[in-house]
Amino acid sequence: MRTYKLTVSYDGSRYQGWQRQATTDNTIQFVLEWSIGKLVGYRVHVDGSGRTDAGVHARGQVVSVKLSKLYDPQEFKDSLNRYLPEDIRIVKAELVKNGFHARKSAKGKKYEYYIDCREKPDVFSRRYCYHYPEKLDIEAMRSAVEYLVGVKNFTSFTDDKDCGDPIRRITNIKIVSTGDKVRITYYGTGFLYHMVRILTGTLLEIGTGKRDASMLPVVIAAEDRSLAGFLAPARGLFLRKVYY
């Protein structure tokens, strides 16, 4: 068996998230497995670097798959893209050493969240950002970063009530404002269920003066989801890159 590493870009708008589900075929994982199966002639299983929620997008999701035949990576990529719908695209295909696993081998991830603060949402980007027509204090939001970076228990920032391992390491958060648009970039070793979206909601509440950044240590120490910010919508979130 040969192991292939696929870098995948997708528009998550019409899908029920990454993970295969018993009740629907409308997931990224299912579509990839079905399409690769059609190409190679047998059923396959693909492993993603992590699950993205329904409506979340990816520019750099990474997938590993084991195949019985040796393929030229470029030809395999081009052939597979002909089977895939137009909102899922293989950006890169690589033959890698056996033992590589998209999730288990990952060292870190980069997520981007896009916000549109203008009065009316931009016609062309409205499906790929959160329309939040408020005046944001960007410096107040940046002042919150120091409280979030590092190894911490992020129980307050997940909607997984049965999370057995809530310890995660955020290495950096960058907040960039260009006109009425804001991009928040998160770097970390891994993220919990809904974690990036809850962090985003919390930062937006700080940016609008609804909460004080200096109180974040209290929120973290409490390990209580109700004390953190709102869950920002899925459509503004992109999995940008996975590090190995």
Short mmCIF file of C-alpha atoms in Angstrom, two decimals:
data_model
loop_
_atom_site.label_atom_id
_atom_site.label_comp_id
_atom_site.label_asym_id
_atom_site.label_seq_id
_atom_site.Cartn_x
_atom_site.Cartn_y
_atom_site.Cartn_z
CA MET A 1 0.00 0.00 0.00
CA ARG A 2 1.18 3.53 -0.80
CA THR A 3 0.25 6.58 1.25
CA TYR A 4 -0.75 9.81 -0.45
CA LYS A 5 -1.04 13.24 1.15
CA LEU A 6 -3.69 15.46 -0.43
CA THR A 7 -4.09 19.18 0.22
CA VAL A 8 -7.74 20.07 -0.26
CA SER A 9 -9.60 23.34 -0.71
CA TYR A 10 -13.36 23.49 -0.31
CA ASP A 11 -16.34 25.79 0.04
CA GLY A 12 -18.19 24.33 3.01
CA SER A 13 -21.41 26.31 2.44
CA ARG A 14 -23.58 23.41 1.28
CA TYR A 15 -21.98 20.57 3.25
CA GLN A 16 -22.77 19.11 6.66
CA GLY A 17 -19.15 19.43 7.75
CA TRP A 18 -16.08 17.29 7.14
CA GLN A 19 -16.90 14.05 8.91
CA ARG A 20 -18.73 11.13 7.32
CA GLN A 21 -22.18 10.66 8.90
CA ALA A 22 -24.66 7.80 8.98
CA THR A 23 -27.62 10.05 8.17
CA THR A 24 -26.25 11.94 5.14
CA ASP A 25 -23.82 11.61 2.25
CA ASN A 26 -23.45 15.39 2.13
CA THR A 27 -20.05 15.66 3.83
CA ILE A 28 -16.61 16.48 2.50
CA GLN A 29 -15.15 13.17 3.69
CA PHE A 30 -17.85 11.12 1.98
CA VAL A 31 -17.53 13.00 -1.32
CA LEU A 32 -13.74 12.55 -1.31
CA GLU A 33 -13.97 8.84 -0.50
CA TRP A 34 -16.64 8.27 -3.15
CA SER A 35 -14.69 10.20 -5.80
CA ILE A 36 -11.37 8.46 -5.07
CA GLY A 37 -13.20 5.11 -5.04
CA LYS A 38 -14.64 5.81 -8.49
CA LEU A 39 -11.16 6.67 -9.75
CA VAL A 40 -9.27 3.67 -8.33
CA GLY A 41 -12.06 1.09 -8.58
CA TYR A 42 -12.47 0.12 -4.91
CA ARG A 43 -13.65 1.61 -1.62
CA VAL A 44 -11.15 3.77 0.25
CA HIS A 45 -10.94 5.48 3.63
CA VAL A 46 -9.49 8.98 3.96
CA ASP A 47 -8.24 10.62 7.16
CA GLY A 48 -8.44 14.39 7.54
CA SER A 49 -6.20 16.58 9.70
CA GLY A 50 -9.31 17.46 11.69
CA ARG A 51 -13.04 17.97 11.42
CA THR A 52 -14.50 21.22 10.16
CA ASP A 53 -18.07 22.06 11.16
CA ALA A 54 -20.98 22.45 8.77
CA GLY A 55 -20.48 25.62 6.74
CA VAL A 56 -16.77 26.02 7.54
CA HIS A 57 -14.38 26.35 4.59
CA ALA A 58 -10.82 25.20 3.95
CA ARG A 59 -7.97 26.44 1.83
CA GLY A 60 -5.49 23.92 3.17
CA GLN A 61 -7.19 20.87 4.68
CA VAL A 62 -4.85 17.85 4.52
CA VAL A 63 -5.98 14.30 3.86
CA SER A 64 -4.10 11.00 3.90
CA VAL A 65 -5.23 7.95 1.94
CA LYS A 66 -3.69 4.51 1.32
CA LEU A 67 -3.89 3.12 -2.21
CA SER A 68 -2.75 -0.22 -3.62
CA LYS A 69 -1.19 1.20 -6.77
CA LEU A 70 1.62 3.66 -7.48
CA TYR A 71 0.23 6.83 -9.12
CA ASP A 72 1.99 9.86 -10.50
CA PRO A 73 0.86 12.53 -7.98
CA GLN A 74 0.17 15.20 -10.60
CA GLU A 75 -1.83 12.85 -12.82
CA PHE A 76 -3.71 11.51 -9.80
CA LYS A 77 -4.58 15.07 -8.69
CA ASP A 78 -5.80 16.05 -12.16
CA SER A 79 -7.85 12.87 -12.58
CA LEU A 80 -9.44 13.14 -9.14
CA ASN A 81 -10.41 16.77 -9.69
CA ARG A 82 -12.45 15.66 -12.71
CA TYR A 83 -14.58 13.51 -10.40
CA LEU A 84 -15.04 16.13 -7.70
CA PRO A 85 -17.77 18.81 -7.60
CA GLU A 86 -16.68 22.36 -8.35
CA ASP A 87 -16.68 23.38 -4.67
CA ILE A 88 -14.07 20.76 -3.66
CA ARG A 89 -10.62 20.86 -5.22
CA ILE A 90 -7.37 18.93 -4.72
CA VAL A 91 -4.68 21.62 -4.62
CA LYS A 92 -1.72 19.27 -4.26
CA ALA A 93 -1.06 15.52 -4.20
CA GLU A 94 2.11 13.96 -2.79
CA LEU A 95 3.42 10.42 -2.35
CA VAL A 96 4.65 10.21 1.27
CA LYS A 97 6.21 7.62 3.55
CA ASN A 98 3.92 4.93 4.92
CA GLY A 99 3.02 5.85 8.48
CA PHE A 100 2.05 9.41 7.60
CA HIS A 101 -1.39 10.24 9.03
CA ALA A 102 -3.08 13.57 8.29
CA ARG A 103 -4.29 14.02 11.88
CA LYS A 104 -1.78 12.11 14.00
CA SER A 105 1.27 13.52 12.18
CA ALA A 106 0.10 17.15 12.35
CA LYS A 107 2.15 19.56 14.48
CA GLY A 108 -0.07 22.63 14.23
CA LYS A 109 -2.85 24.45 12.40
CA LYS A 110 -3.64 27.89 11.14
CA TYR A 111 -7.22 29.18 10.97
CA GLU A 112 -8.49 32.47 9.58
CA TYR A 113 -11.75 34.19 10.48
CA TYR A 114 -13.14 36.99 8.29
CA ILE A 115 -15.45 39.76 9.50
CA ASP A 116 -17.25 42.45 7.49
CA CYS A 117 -18.12 45.49 9.64
CA ARG A 118 -19.76 47.66 6.99
CA GLU A 119 -23.42 48.64 7.35
CA LYS A 120 -24.57 46.30 4.59
CA PRO A 121 -22.77 43.04 3.78
CA ASP A 122 -20.53 42.90 0.73
CA VAL A 123 -22.46 41.23 -2.10
CA PHE A 124 -19.58 39.02 -3.23
CA SER A 125 -17.98 38.00 0.07
CA ARG A 126 -21.09 37.60 2.23
CA ARG A 127 -20.93 33.79 2.13
CA TYR A 128 -17.32 33.78 3.30
CA CYS A 129 -17.32 36.24 6.19
CA TYR A 130 -19.42 37.22 9.18
CA HIS A 131 -21.38 40.44 8.70
CA TYR A 132 -20.97 42.26 12.02
CA PRO A 133 -21.93 45.94 11.53
CA GLU A 134 -20.28 47.31 14.64
CA LYS A 135 -17.39 49.69 15.27
CA LEU A 136 -14.54 47.57 16.61
CA ASP A 137 -11.74 48.70 18.91
CA ILE A 138 -8.96 46.69 17.27
CA GLU A 139 -6.38 47.64 19.89
CA ALA A 140 -8.65 46.35 22.67
CA MET A 141 -8.98 43.08 20.77
CA ARG A 142 -5.20 42.87 20.36
CA SER A 143 -4.73 43.46 24.07
CA ALA A 144 -6.64 40.22 24.68
CA VAL A 145 -4.11 38.09 22.79
CA GLU A 146 -1.60 37.91 25.65
CA TYR A 147 -4.21 36.23 27.86
CA LEU A 148 -5.01 33.54 25.25
CA VAL A 149 -1.55 32.59 23.98
CA GLY A 150 0.19 29.63 25.62
CA VAL A 151 -0.77 26.23 27.02
CA LYS A 152 -4.14 26.51 28.73
CA ASN A 153 -7.29 24.65 29.66
CA PHE A 154 -9.82 25.89 27.08
CA THR A 155 -12.92 24.25 28.58
CA SER A 156 -14.63 27.69 28.60
CA PHE A 157 -14.08 27.90 24.83
CA THR A 158 -15.60 24.65 23.61
CA ASP A 159 -19.14 23.32 23.18
CA ASP A 160 -17.93 19.76 23.75
CA LYS A 161 -19.35 19.02 27.21
CA ASP A 162 -17.56 15.66 27.34
CA CYS A 163 -14.14 16.92 26.27
CA GLY A 164 -11.60 14.63 27.91
CA ASP A 165 -8.53 16.68 27.03
CA PRO A 166 -9.21 20.45 26.97
CA ILE A 167 -5.53 21.45 27.13
CA ARG A 168 -4.38 23.22 23.97
CA ARG A 169 -1.54 25.54 23.00
CA ILE A 170 -2.20 28.73 21.04
CA THR A 171 1.07 30.05 19.65
CA ASN A 172 -0.21 33.33 18.22
CA ILE A 173 -3.30 35.33 17.27
CA LYS A 174 -3.01 38.12 14.68
CA ILE A 175 -5.75 40.70 14.14
CA VAL A 176 -5.57 42.72 10.93
CA SER A 177 -8.01 45.50 10.04
CA THR A 178 -8.32 46.80 6.46
CA GLY A 179 -11.06 49.36 6.00
CA ASP A 180 -14.30 47.76 7.16
CA LYS A 181 -12.91 44.24 7.04
CA VAL A 182 -11.12 42.34 9.81
CA ARG A 183 -9.16 39.11 9.64
CA ILE A 184 -8.28 37.17 12.78
CA THR A 185 -5.61 34.47 12.31
CA TYR A 186 -5.15 31.75 14.90
CA TYR A 187 -2.04 29.58 15.19
CA GLY A 188 -1.95 26.60 17.52
CA THR A 189 -1.12 22.95 18.02
CA GLY A 190 -4.79 22.06 17.76
CA PHE A 191 -8.25 23.41 18.52
CA LEU A 192 -11.30 22.07 20.36
CA TYR A 193 -14.84 21.78 18.99
CA HIS A 194 -16.10 25.32 18.17
CA MET A 195 -13.00 26.80 19.89
CA VAL A 196 -11.95 29.22 17.15
CA ARG A 197 -15.52 30.45 16.67
CA ILE A 198 -16.04 31.01 20.42
CA LEU A 199 -12.68 32.80 20.67
CA THR A 200 -13.80 35.00 17.76
CA GLY A 201 -17.12 35.81 19.44
CA THR A 202 -15.26 36.66 22.63
CA LEU A 203 -12.81 38.95 20.81
CA LEU A 204 -15.70 40.70 19.04
CA GLU A 205 -17.40 41.35 22.38
CA ILE A 206 -14.14 42.88 23.62
CA GLY A 207 -13.94 44.95 20.44
CA THR A 208 -17.40 46.38 21.03
CA GLY A 209 -16.80 47.07 24.73
CA LYS A 210 -19.19 44.37 25.97
CA ARG A 211 -16.44 42.68 27.94
CA ASP A 212 -12.97 43.56 29.25
CA ALA A 213 -9.88 41.74 27.99
CA SER A 214 -8.34 41.78 31.48
CA MET A 215 -11.11 39.45 32.69
CA LEU A 216 -10.08 36.63 30.33
CA PRO A 217 -7.93 34.88 32.97
CA VAL A 218 -11.08 34.61 35.11
CA VAL A 219 -13.04 33.14 32.17
CA ILE A 220 -10.28 30.60 31.48
CA ALA A 221 -9.88 29.62 35.15
CA ALA A 222 -13.63 29.11 35.60
CA GLU A 223 -13.79 26.33 32.98
CA ASP A 224 -17.34 27.47 32.25
CA ARG A 225 -18.59 27.85 28.66
CA SER A 226 -21.30 30.32 29.73
CA LEU A 227 -18.66 32.89 30.70
CA ALA A 228 -17.05 33.06 27.25
CA GLY A 229 -18.35 34.91 24.19
CA PHE A 230 -20.93 33.95 21.59
CA LEU A 231 -20.36 31.35 18.87
CA ALA A 232 -19.43 33.23 15.68
CA PRO A 233 -21.07 31.81 12.52
CA ALA A 234 -19.33 29.06 10.57
CA ARG A 235 -19.23 30.89 7.24
CA GLY A 236 -16.43 33.26 8.27
CA LEU A 237 -14.00 30.48 9.21
CA PHE A 238 -11.31 28.91 7.02
CA LEU A 239 -8.82 26.17 7.82
CA ARG A 240 -5.85 27.84 6.15
CA LYS A 241 -2.91 25.50 6.72
CA VAL A 242 -1.79 22.37 8.55
CA TYR A 243 1.81 22.13 9.71
CA TYR A 244 3.87 18.91 9.74
#
